[in-house]
XYZ file of C-alpha atoms in Angstrom:
621
model
C 0.000 0.000 0.000
C 1.156 3.620 -0.516
C 3.101 5.252 2.311
C 1.950 8.211 4.421
C 3.783 10.776 2.289
C 2.877 9.191 -1.049
C -0.827 9.943 -0.814
C -0.128 13.690 -0.468
C 3.035 14.175 -2.516
C 2.277 11.659 -5.254
C -1.445 10.867 -5.263
C -1.231 9.617 -8.858
C 1.131 6.878 -7.707
C -1.419 5.954 -5.047
C -4.142 5.969 -7.670
C -1.998 3.799 -9.934
C -1.872 1.176 -7.179
C -5.624 0.664 -7.560
C -5.396 0.779 -11.364
C -2.781 -1.993 -11.407
C -4.933 -4.037 -9.055
C -7.846 -3.671 -11.473
C -5.637 -4.559 -14.441
C -4.402 -7.683 -12.677
C -8.029 -8.781 -12.517
C -8.267 -8.093 -16.260
C -11.327 -5.921 -15.679
C -11.549 -2.168 -16.162
C -14.871 -2.056 -14.299
C -13.739 -3.521 -10.979
C -14.619 -0.370 -9.029
C -11.039 0.796 -8.572
C -12.112 4.458 -8.786
C -14.399 4.153 -5.750
C -11.708 2.274 -3.831
C -9.134 4.958 -4.606
C -11.446 7.782 -3.489
C -12.350 5.883 -0.318
C -8.631 5.460 0.427
C -8.103 9.245 0.386
C -11.218 9.893 2.458
C -10.032 7.485 5.142
C -6.587 9.106 5.242
C -8.145 12.546 5.664
C -10.087 11.302 8.704
C -6.842 10.644 10.569
C -5.987 13.046 13.369
C -4.807 16.418 11.972
C -4.478 14.843 8.507
C -6.211 17.804 6.868
C -3.474 20.113 8.174
C -0.813 18.091 6.334
C -2.391 18.938 2.995
C -1.166 22.250 1.490
C -3.837 24.863 0.829
C -4.205 26.945 -2.304
C -5.603 29.697 -0.078
C -2.429 29.867 2.032
C 0.463 28.740 -0.178
C 1.492 30.558 -3.387
C 0.777 28.447 -6.432
C 4.371 28.348 -7.656
C 5.451 26.770 -4.345
C 3.139 23.781 -4.750
C 4.287 20.522 -6.258
C 2.515 19.674 -9.531
C 0.232 16.624 -9.388
C 0.222 16.701 -5.588
C -2.799 16.609 -3.288
C -3.963 20.105 -2.291
C -7.066 21.655 -0.765
C -8.976 24.784 -1.684
C -11.543 26.712 0.384
C -13.878 28.224 -2.171
C -17.281 29.220 -3.493
C -18.789 27.686 -6.628
C -19.126 30.779 -8.806
C -20.165 28.989 -11.992
C -21.034 25.494 -13.178
C -19.926 24.527 -16.680
C -21.729 22.176 -19.008
C -20.707 18.495 -18.747
C -17.764 17.160 -20.748
C -16.724 13.704 -21.905
C -13.335 12.069 -21.435
C -11.821 8.605 -21.766
C -11.993 7.099 -18.321
C -10.362 3.798 -19.339
C -8.529 3.056 -22.582
C -5.911 0.720 -23.993
C -2.428 1.646 -25.115
C -0.072 -0.177 -27.440
C 3.425 -0.783 -26.105
C 5.810 0.115 -28.922
C 8.226 -2.728 -28.054
C 5.967 -5.629 -27.086
C 2.758 -4.564 -28.825
C 1.053 -5.761 -25.659
C -2.166 -4.089 -24.635
C -2.779 -3.101 -21.032
C -5.541 -1.198 -19.263
C -4.632 2.371 -18.426
C -6.529 5.173 -16.766
C -3.618 7.626 -16.567
C -2.254 8.770 -19.887
C 1.449 8.187 -20.351
C 3.932 8.496 -23.235
C 2.417 5.796 -25.388
C 0.022 5.267 -28.257
C -3.691 5.053 -27.490
C -5.637 2.378 -29.301
C -8.751 4.341 -30.250
C -10.294 1.292 -31.943
C -10.279 -0.760 -28.755
C -13.620 -2.121 -27.634
C -12.441 -1.803 -24.026
C -12.417 1.994 -24.127
C -14.799 3.486 -21.561
C -16.105 7.006 -22.164
C -17.007 8.820 -18.963
C -18.619 12.114 -18.070
C -17.427 14.751 -15.631
C -18.513 18.217 -14.529
C -16.398 21.370 -14.207
C -16.975 24.044 -11.560
C -15.402 27.488 -11.711
C -14.484 28.199 -8.089
C -13.223 31.378 -6.454
C -12.025 32.153 -2.916
C -14.885 32.952 -0.547
C -15.917 36.530 -1.464
C -15.289 39.159 1.189
C -13.296 36.834 3.432
C -11.631 39.150 5.925
C -7.889 39.326 6.466
C -7.973 37.846 9.995
C -9.765 34.748 8.669
C -7.135 34.308 5.958
C -3.922 34.869 7.909
C -4.618 31.975 10.279
C -3.055 29.093 8.337
C -5.119 25.984 7.698
C -2.082 23.842 6.867
C 1.217 22.841 8.449
C 2.760 22.503 4.999
C 6.068 24.361 4.617
C 6.355 25.607 1.030
C 9.448 25.223 -1.117
C 9.823 26.546 -4.627
C 8.937 23.902 -7.218
C 10.244 23.554 -10.745
C 7.806 21.938 -13.104
C 8.911 19.974 -16.112
C 6.840 19.013 -19.111
C 7.333 15.323 -18.392
C 6.324 15.693 -14.766
C 2.996 17.252 -15.698
C 2.117 15.142 -18.678
C -0.061 12.651 -16.840
C -2.346 15.346 -15.547
C -2.168 17.325 -18.811
C -3.970 14.595 -20.649
C -6.610 14.302 -17.979
C -7.420 17.921 -18.943
C -6.718 17.633 -22.666
C -8.748 14.487 -23.387
C -12.320 15.777 -22.968
C -14.545 16.019 -25.978
C -16.335 19.241 -25.170
C -20.055 19.181 -24.629
C -19.925 22.812 -23.488
C -18.663 24.765 -20.495
C -19.321 27.679 -18.174
C -19.709 31.192 -17.220
C -17.585 33.652 -15.316
C -16.385 37.263 -15.053
C -16.730 40.050 -12.572
C -17.420 43.744 -12.348
C -15.148 46.280 -10.771
C -17.216 48.472 -8.502
C -16.338 51.952 -7.300
C -16.681 51.027 -3.626
C -13.879 49.525 -1.596
C -13.491 47.365 1.474
C -12.757 49.805 4.257
C -10.439 49.101 7.146
C -8.937 46.028 5.553
C -5.474 47.223 6.506
C -3.522 44.394 4.985
C -6.415 43.103 2.984
C -4.375 41.182 0.497
C -4.185 37.506 -0.220
C -0.916 35.689 -0.536
C 0.457 35.864 -4.054
C -0.790 32.886 -5.965
C 0.328 33.790 -9.451
C 3.589 32.446 -10.771
C 6.503 34.923 -10.870
C 6.553 37.501 -13.633
C 7.906 36.230 -16.914
C 6.469 32.746 -16.518
C 2.778 33.466 -16.944
C 0.228 35.634 -18.630
C -0.634 38.812 -16.733
C -3.904 38.508 -14.841
C -4.753 42.061 -15.921
C -5.670 40.649 -19.361
C -7.926 37.963 -17.920
C -11.107 38.551 -15.959
C -10.965 36.077 -13.085
C -14.626 36.806 -12.359
C -14.423 37.576 -8.651
C -17.820 38.728 -7.341
C -16.342 41.628 -5.349
C -14.023 44.343 -6.653
C -10.409 44.269 -5.488
C -10.408 40.568 -4.617
C -7.236 38.548 -5.158
C -6.355 34.900 -4.964
C -6.504 31.749 -7.037
C -9.499 30.767 -9.088
C -9.719 27.088 -9.989
C -11.374 24.882 -12.560
C -12.498 21.988 -10.373
C -13.096 18.722 -12.245
C -15.815 16.664 -10.543
C -16.081 12.964 -11.361
C -19.019 11.813 -9.257
C -22.071 13.051 -7.353
C -21.930 16.532 -8.898
C -25.688 16.813 -8.437
C -24.988 17.186 -4.706
C -23.438 20.605 -5.300
C -25.208 23.879 -6.051
C -24.150 27.263 -7.340
C -22.793 29.447 -4.489
C -22.042 26.481 -2.219
C -18.932 26.944 -0.087
C -16.633 23.941 -0.053
C -13.248 22.722 1.006
C -12.099 20.722 -2.002
C -9.340 18.101 -1.842
C -7.930 17.200 -5.212
C -4.945 16.684 -7.501
C -3.345 19.894 -8.734
C -2.643 20.390 -12.437
C -0.750 23.524 -13.506
C 1.041 22.508 -16.678
C 1.879 25.243 -19.225
C 0.845 22.701 -21.879
C -2.800 23.383 -20.972
C -2.390 27.015 -21.997
C -0.614 25.960 -25.182
C -3.525 23.696 -26.111
C -5.970 26.549 -25.532
C -3.862 28.911 -27.666
C -3.746 26.375 -30.498
C -7.514 25.921 -30.358
C -8.102 29.683 -30.412
C -5.635 30.278 -33.240
C -7.197 27.572 -35.392
C -10.824 28.309 -34.556
C -11.146 30.659 -37.514
C -10.132 28.049 -40.082
C -11.636 24.886 -38.649
C -14.848 23.388 -39.891
C -17.624 24.618 -37.524
C -18.587 21.010 -36.878
C -15.161 20.343 -35.350
C -15.793 22.597 -32.364
C -18.912 23.815 -30.604
C -17.030 26.650 -28.904
C -16.556 30.210 -30.082
C -13.144 31.859 -29.706
C -14.436 33.885 -26.763
C -15.778 30.765 -25.083
C -12.460 28.971 -25.549
C -10.582 31.918 -24.068
C -12.823 32.044 -20.997
C -13.025 28.285 -20.456
C -9.346 27.504 -20.985
C -7.447 30.241 -19.122
C -3.702 29.871 -18.405
C -3.130 27.204 -15.770
C -0.665 29.512 -14.008
C -3.592 31.826 -13.182
C -6.451 29.336 -13.038
C -5.067 25.910 -12.079
C -7.050 22.719 -12.586
C -8.048 20.724 -9.539
C -9.231 17.117 -10.006
C -11.578 16.545 -7.097
C -11.153 13.508 -4.895
C -13.297 14.731 -2.032
C -15.188 17.899 -1.073
C -16.576 18.880 2.319
C -19.372 21.480 2.530
C -18.437 24.303 4.908
C -20.835 25.127 7.733
C -18.679 28.162 8.465
C -15.355 29.685 7.424
C -14.148 30.758 10.857
C -10.649 29.242 11.184
C -10.843 29.474 14.990
C -13.537 26.788 15.066
C -12.803 23.122 14.400
C -13.961 21.070 11.468
C -17.505 19.719 11.470
C -16.456 16.345 12.888
C -15.309 18.019 16.111
C -17.755 20.917 16.120
C -20.343 19.350 18.451
C -17.826 18.760 21.240
C -16.417 22.235 20.745
C -19.861 23.859 20.913
C -20.758 21.927 24.043
C -17.553 23.010 25.810
C -18.121 26.649 24.806
C -21.622 27.077 26.239
C -20.439 27.757 29.787
C -18.338 30.746 28.706
C -20.812 32.326 26.328
C -22.639 34.491 28.851
C -19.424 36.136 30.053
C -18.080 36.636 26.519
C -21.412 38.103 25.466
C -21.178 40.602 28.340
C -17.751 41.705 27.038
C -19.109 42.075 23.501
C -22.151 44.020 24.729
C -19.908 46.429 26.629
C -17.704 46.864 23.560
C -20.608 47.506 21.184
C -22.204 49.901 23.693
C -19.011 51.970 23.621
C -18.912 51.812 19.822
C -22.580 52.918 19.560
C -21.988 56.003 21.729
C -23.281 54.483 24.949
C -26.499 52.985 23.516
C -26.871 49.583 25.193
C -30.195 48.762 23.460
C -28.713 49.250 19.979
C -25.749 47.126 21.072
C -28.137 44.329 22.126
C -29.839 44.316 18.749
C -26.544 44.448 16.874
C -25.455 41.237 18.622
C -28.795 39.584 17.809
C -28.389 40.600 14.170
C -24.839 39.232 13.862
C -25.817 35.748 15.101
C -29.025 35.470 13.073
C -29.292 33.080 10.146
C -31.964 31.702 7.825
C -32.706 28.268 9.270
C -35.682 27.272 7.109
C -38.083 28.449 4.411
C -41.850 28.239 4.556
C -43.147 28.658 1.017
C -41.365 31.855 -0.067
C -40.801 33.199 3.455
C -37.255 32.782 4.851
C -37.406 32.052 8.577
C -34.698 33.439 10.849
C -33.615 36.434 8.762
C -33.057 39.568 10.831
C -32.104 42.598 8.766
C -31.315 45.454 11.138
C -31.614 49.175 10.383
C -29.561 51.341 12.737
C -30.958 54.812 12.117
C -29.701 58.037 13.674
C -26.053 57.227 12.948
C -23.673 60.217 13.079
C -22.405 61.356 9.690
C -19.311 63.099 11.017
C -15.750 61.771 10.894
C -16.641 58.692 8.849
C -18.416 57.084 11.800
C -20.177 54.472 9.663
C -16.934 53.389 7.973
C -15.352 52.942 11.392
C -18.346 50.891 12.551
C -17.893 48.627 9.518
C -14.189 48.184 10.276
C -15.084 47.010 13.791
C -17.641 44.484 12.505
C -15.126 43.393 9.872
C -12.714 42.434 12.643
C -15.320 40.120 14.188
C -16.986 38.242 11.309
C -15.193 35.946 8.815
C -16.752 37.474 5.664
C -18.216 40.909 5.023
C -18.696 43.565 2.364
C -19.183 47.325 2.640
C -21.476 48.968 0.083
C -21.754 52.745 0.210
C -25.095 53.583 -1.387
C -23.881 56.619 -3.288
C -25.504 57.603 -6.572
C -22.297 56.633 -8.390
C -22.315 53.135 -6.911
C -26.000 52.498 -7.463
C -25.900 53.628 -11.096
C -22.672 51.887 -12.104
C -22.161 48.743 -10.029
C -23.299 45.323 -11.177
C -24.924 43.774 -8.144
C -26.794 40.951 -9.894
C -24.924 38.174 -11.759
C -25.707 38.046 -15.477
C -25.409 35.286 -18.068
C -23.012 36.004 -20.936
C -24.222 33.796 -23.783
C -21.302 34.681 -26.088
C -18.699 33.374 -23.622
C -21.161 30.895 -22.084
C -20.398 31.997 -18.559
C -22.084 33.636 -15.564
C -20.689 37.137 -15.087
C -20.492 37.595 -11.333
C -22.126 40.411 -9.367
C -21.531 41.881 -5.924
C -24.545 40.031 -4.481
C -23.100 36.611 -5.353
C -21.969 36.049 -1.786
C -21.439 33.056 0.477
C -23.949 32.249 3.200
C -23.725 34.274 6.417
C -21.712 37.040 4.781
C -22.322 40.372 6.548
C -23.479 42.954 3.995
C -23.086 46.495 5.355
C -25.278 49.019 3.497
C -24.296 52.629 4.219
C -27.228 54.938 3.424
C -25.426 57.941 4.925
C -23.704 58.155 1.530
C -27.027 58.932 -0.170
C -27.088 62.134 -2.168
C -29.425 64.049 -4.417
C -29.652 62.864 -7.986
C -31.457 60.599 -10.416
C -31.257 56.825 -10.420
C -30.927 55.454 -13.934
C -32.182 52.042 -15.095
C -29.201 50.257 -13.544
C -29.684 52.129 -10.269
C -33.349 51.203 -10.046
C -32.508 47.577 -10.810
C -29.820 47.539 -8.105
C -32.099 49.065 -5.444
C -34.812 46.550 -6.363
C -32.298 43.712 -6.044
C -31.298 44.908 -2.563
C -34.952 45.088 -1.525
C -35.622 41.544 -2.743
C -32.510 40.284 -0.973
C -33.653 41.820 2.321
C -37.306 40.775 2.079
C -36.991 37.313 0.570
C -33.317 36.366 0.906
C -33.044 35.715 -2.803
C -31.292 37.246 -5.774
C -32.826 37.112 -9.255
C -29.943 36.337 -11.638
C -30.247 37.894 -15.080
C -30.407 35.322 -17.888
C -31.445 37.955 -20.483
C -34.612 36.155 -21.573
C -35.697 35.343 -18.057
C -34.705 35.688 -14.413
C -33.800 32.796 -12.186
C -34.170 32.934 -8.401
C -31.231 31.865 -6.261
C -31.885 31.656 -2.516
C -29.250 33.120 -0.220
C -28.521 33.649 3.470
C -26.906 37.060 3.897
C -26.931 39.191 7.052
C -27.837 42.722 5.943
C -27.092 45.667 8.236
C -28.340 49.100 7.110
C -26.980 52.276 8.695
C -28.779 55.524 7.982
C -29.592 58.978 9.340
C -33.384 58.568 9.203
C -35.408 55.430 8.574
C -33.947 53.402 5.713
C -35.408 53.646 2.231
C -34.988 49.869 2.056
C -37.148 47.390 3.965
C -35.837 45.872 7.197
C -36.992 43.408 9.818
C -36.118 45.674 12.695
C -35.298 49.371 13.103
C -33.464 50.739 16.117
C -32.759 54.449 16.388
C -29.328 54.997 17.922
C -29.748 57.114 21.056
C -26.338 58.608 21.832
C -25.588 58.743 25.551
C -22.258 60.478 24.994
C -21.427 63.393 22.722
C -17.649 63.351 22.290
C -16.032 66.697 21.629
C -13.558 65.035 19.287
C -15.187 62.191 17.376
C -11.906 61.115 15.745
C -10.272 60.699 19.148
C -13.294 58.828 20.467
C -13.322 56.465 17.511
C -9.613 55.835 17.944
C -10.162 54.871 21.574
C -12.464 51.985 20.633
C -9.857 50.278 18.477
C -8.796 46.813 19.699
C -5.021 46.773 19.593
C -2.898 43.774 18.650
C -2.097 42.916 22.256
C -5.803 42.224 22.779
C -6.017 39.655 19.984
C -6.805 36.855 22.424
C -9.854 38.816 23.568
C -10.775 39.534 19.948
C -10.577 35.830 19.111
C -12.996 35.042 21.945
C -15.520 37.452 20.444
C -15.034 35.932 16.975
C -15.588 32.437 18.328
C -18.637 33.558 20.315
C -20.440 34.996 17.279
C -19.823 31.897 15.159
C -20.751 29.442 17.929
C -23.960 31.309 18.786
C -25.034 31.178 15.146
C -24.333 27.425 14.881
C -26.250 26.447 18.030
C -29.393 24.399 17.659
C -32.650 25.832 18.949
C -35.849 24.198 20.153
C -39.051 25.147 21.935
C -41.215 22.830 23.995
C -44.893 22.252 23.245
C -45.829 23.731 26.605
C -43.921 26.944 25.967
C -45.195 27.116 22.395
C -48.738 27.195 23.795
C -47.776 29.903 26.300
C -46.205 32.066 23.573
C -49.285 31.685 21.368
C -51.495 32.767 24.273
C -49.310 35.840 24.802
C -49.690 36.798 21.134
C -53.472 36.404 21.369
C -53.534 38.663 24.448
C -51.405 41.295 22.720
C -53.733 41.363 19.729
C -56.748 41.678 22.050
C -55.204 44.694 23.779
C -54.358 46.436 20.493
C -55.352 44.619 17.276
C -53.590 47.209 15.097
C -50.252 46.903 16.873
C -49.451 43.276 15.993
C -49.079 42.431 12.320
C -47.682 39.357 10.547
C -44.319 41.152 10.318
C -44.395 41.737 14.090
C -45.009 38.041 14.722
C -42.069 37.131 12.524
C -39.833 39.657 14.292
C -40.869 38.374 17.741
C -40.092 34.849 16.594
C -36.638 35.892 15.361
C -35.842 37.930 18.493
C -36.769 35.138 20.907
C -34.677 32.673 18.902
C -31.463 34.736 18.756
C -31.973 36.106 22.283
C -31.901 32.501 23.524
C -28.867 31.461 21.466
C -26.839 34.555 22.310
C -26.746 33.445 25.942
C -25.567 29.960 25.012
C -28.942 28.292 25.537
C -30.459 25.898 23.032
C -34.104 25.865 24.124
C -36.472 28.719 24.872
C -37.346 29.230 28.520
C -40.054 31.393 30.054
C -37.400 33.869 31.233
C -35.921 34.117 27.742
C -39.352 34.785 26.268
C -40.000 37.555 28.814
C -36.587 39.034 28.062
C -37.316 39.048 24.316
C -40.653 40.792 24.968
C -38.916 43.366 27.151
C -36.337 44.133 24.463
C -39.090 44.651 21.904
C -41.056 46.830 24.328
C -38.009 49.063 24.881
C -37.348 49.322 21.158
C -40.982 50.076 20.299
C -41.201 52.724 23.014
C -38.064 54.429 21.733
C -39.319 54.418 18.144
C -42.665 55.927 19.226
C -40.875 58.683 21.152
C -38.629 59.390 18.190
C -41.621 59.543 15.828
C -43.366 62.059 18.109
C -40.288 64.290 18.161
C -39.686 63.890 14.412
C -43.151 63.922 12.920
C -41.816 63.650 9.395
C -40.345 60.232 10.152
C -42.499 57.391 8.779
């Protein structure tokens, strides 16, 4: 059997072990593929085995060994059309003329007339790093691999080259991304490790649109080849993919030859246009190929939490500390929100909320928060975003200026010429924090694009879905994005909950005050506790007993009796969301009578404040 290092450094040798075993049985259909995949899965279950595997997110591409086992934490940005390849074929040995079964192409002649040839189908996903992943979530390494510069030879890559070069194209995908005027704010060293090969050895990425959903993103994109169970994956899924890396320059050469000859070939020889070939066969030095062996869906992308297999034990051990950590976070947010403890409470509830189910078209658990009354001086809202950015794994700041609304592409759009999905800023991973800054609003006219973008934001907030543009029709894609709106008055966009920030302190120097709430590097251990708390609280299960369900229903009936106009369907949904997150934010997994009373009290305080504010500001809706 292969040794411990073989299955990472030389997975093709490991795979060949199973191929030879199948050949010795004189049967190409002996199930060797399933046995090989199962071998890798079992190895990855060993203690800390996943940390031995180098990560494309952490290690520059030119430091990785070609044809080695790597992992990639990513989002499925596009799904190409299926393609065919020769899964098993015979080769003719030039010296003995003997025929043997092969599944890895080597330097030999393929017998295309063989009746033993097996044509197989595979799927290709275009995958990008998780959009908006914050610098603190990236700098914590997910691998113990120590990189060393690798030299790649043509011979060394040839086996994997042919795995890419063999397919007879059925069609492929979609990809490309807009560059928006807005930027991530406060991302001090917001840069990914260099993953392109050194200058002089690759094509400049400036000539190729890598189709990142968010402007300014960097990192490796990958063409992930999927050989089984591709129906289990969906667009926008976040995965950790384990597979065999292929980065041969020969792949780019093949694409160049196809593009150069596309103008003179018979149209029946190729179903691809030149533009489609260029998009679907980018240089491997910029977009490496990854042949999937195994992929694990990601429940979260917080590197401070363990993998799913250990998550339950970790969550159980964390419950005892959650109340004290929450008290620290509440104190911190109260200081940030100018002494407003009620707004701080609701901000915590918002950050741990998540869509847990859907009933018909209604997403249950969503909790879009509108913090109105935010100061507009000294870039207060940008500073607030920077603080949230330091606490959540993924986030994106969108200043709702007229320029941004009229020029950004928020909704992904199908490009039929290149046969790809052009990404948009709302193609985000689940539980991404989207920060909408309405204090940037200004007088002016929204054009057609602006109206479409505002409508898309409203649909995202209300229904947790984005309608992708396929030119002739729209297609709904459900999402799970935490939307926080900051504004001076009530937001123009819908929200599940509005809290008017009531400043308890009026600093004479806002810049100095904002500087005082910065968490310095020496407090990183405290910061990590807050990061863990928010992720754990979101992942906790929640239940409610039948007895308490009856009591809550009776309370709702009584409230409607007292004032039928005060309780609407939206109010019932908000109460349901508040009681759920109010329970989980204290580390509890089932609603108690005390938690229900606390949720009612929070809502009573918020409603009272909003009524007082409306009386003072009669023009407020």
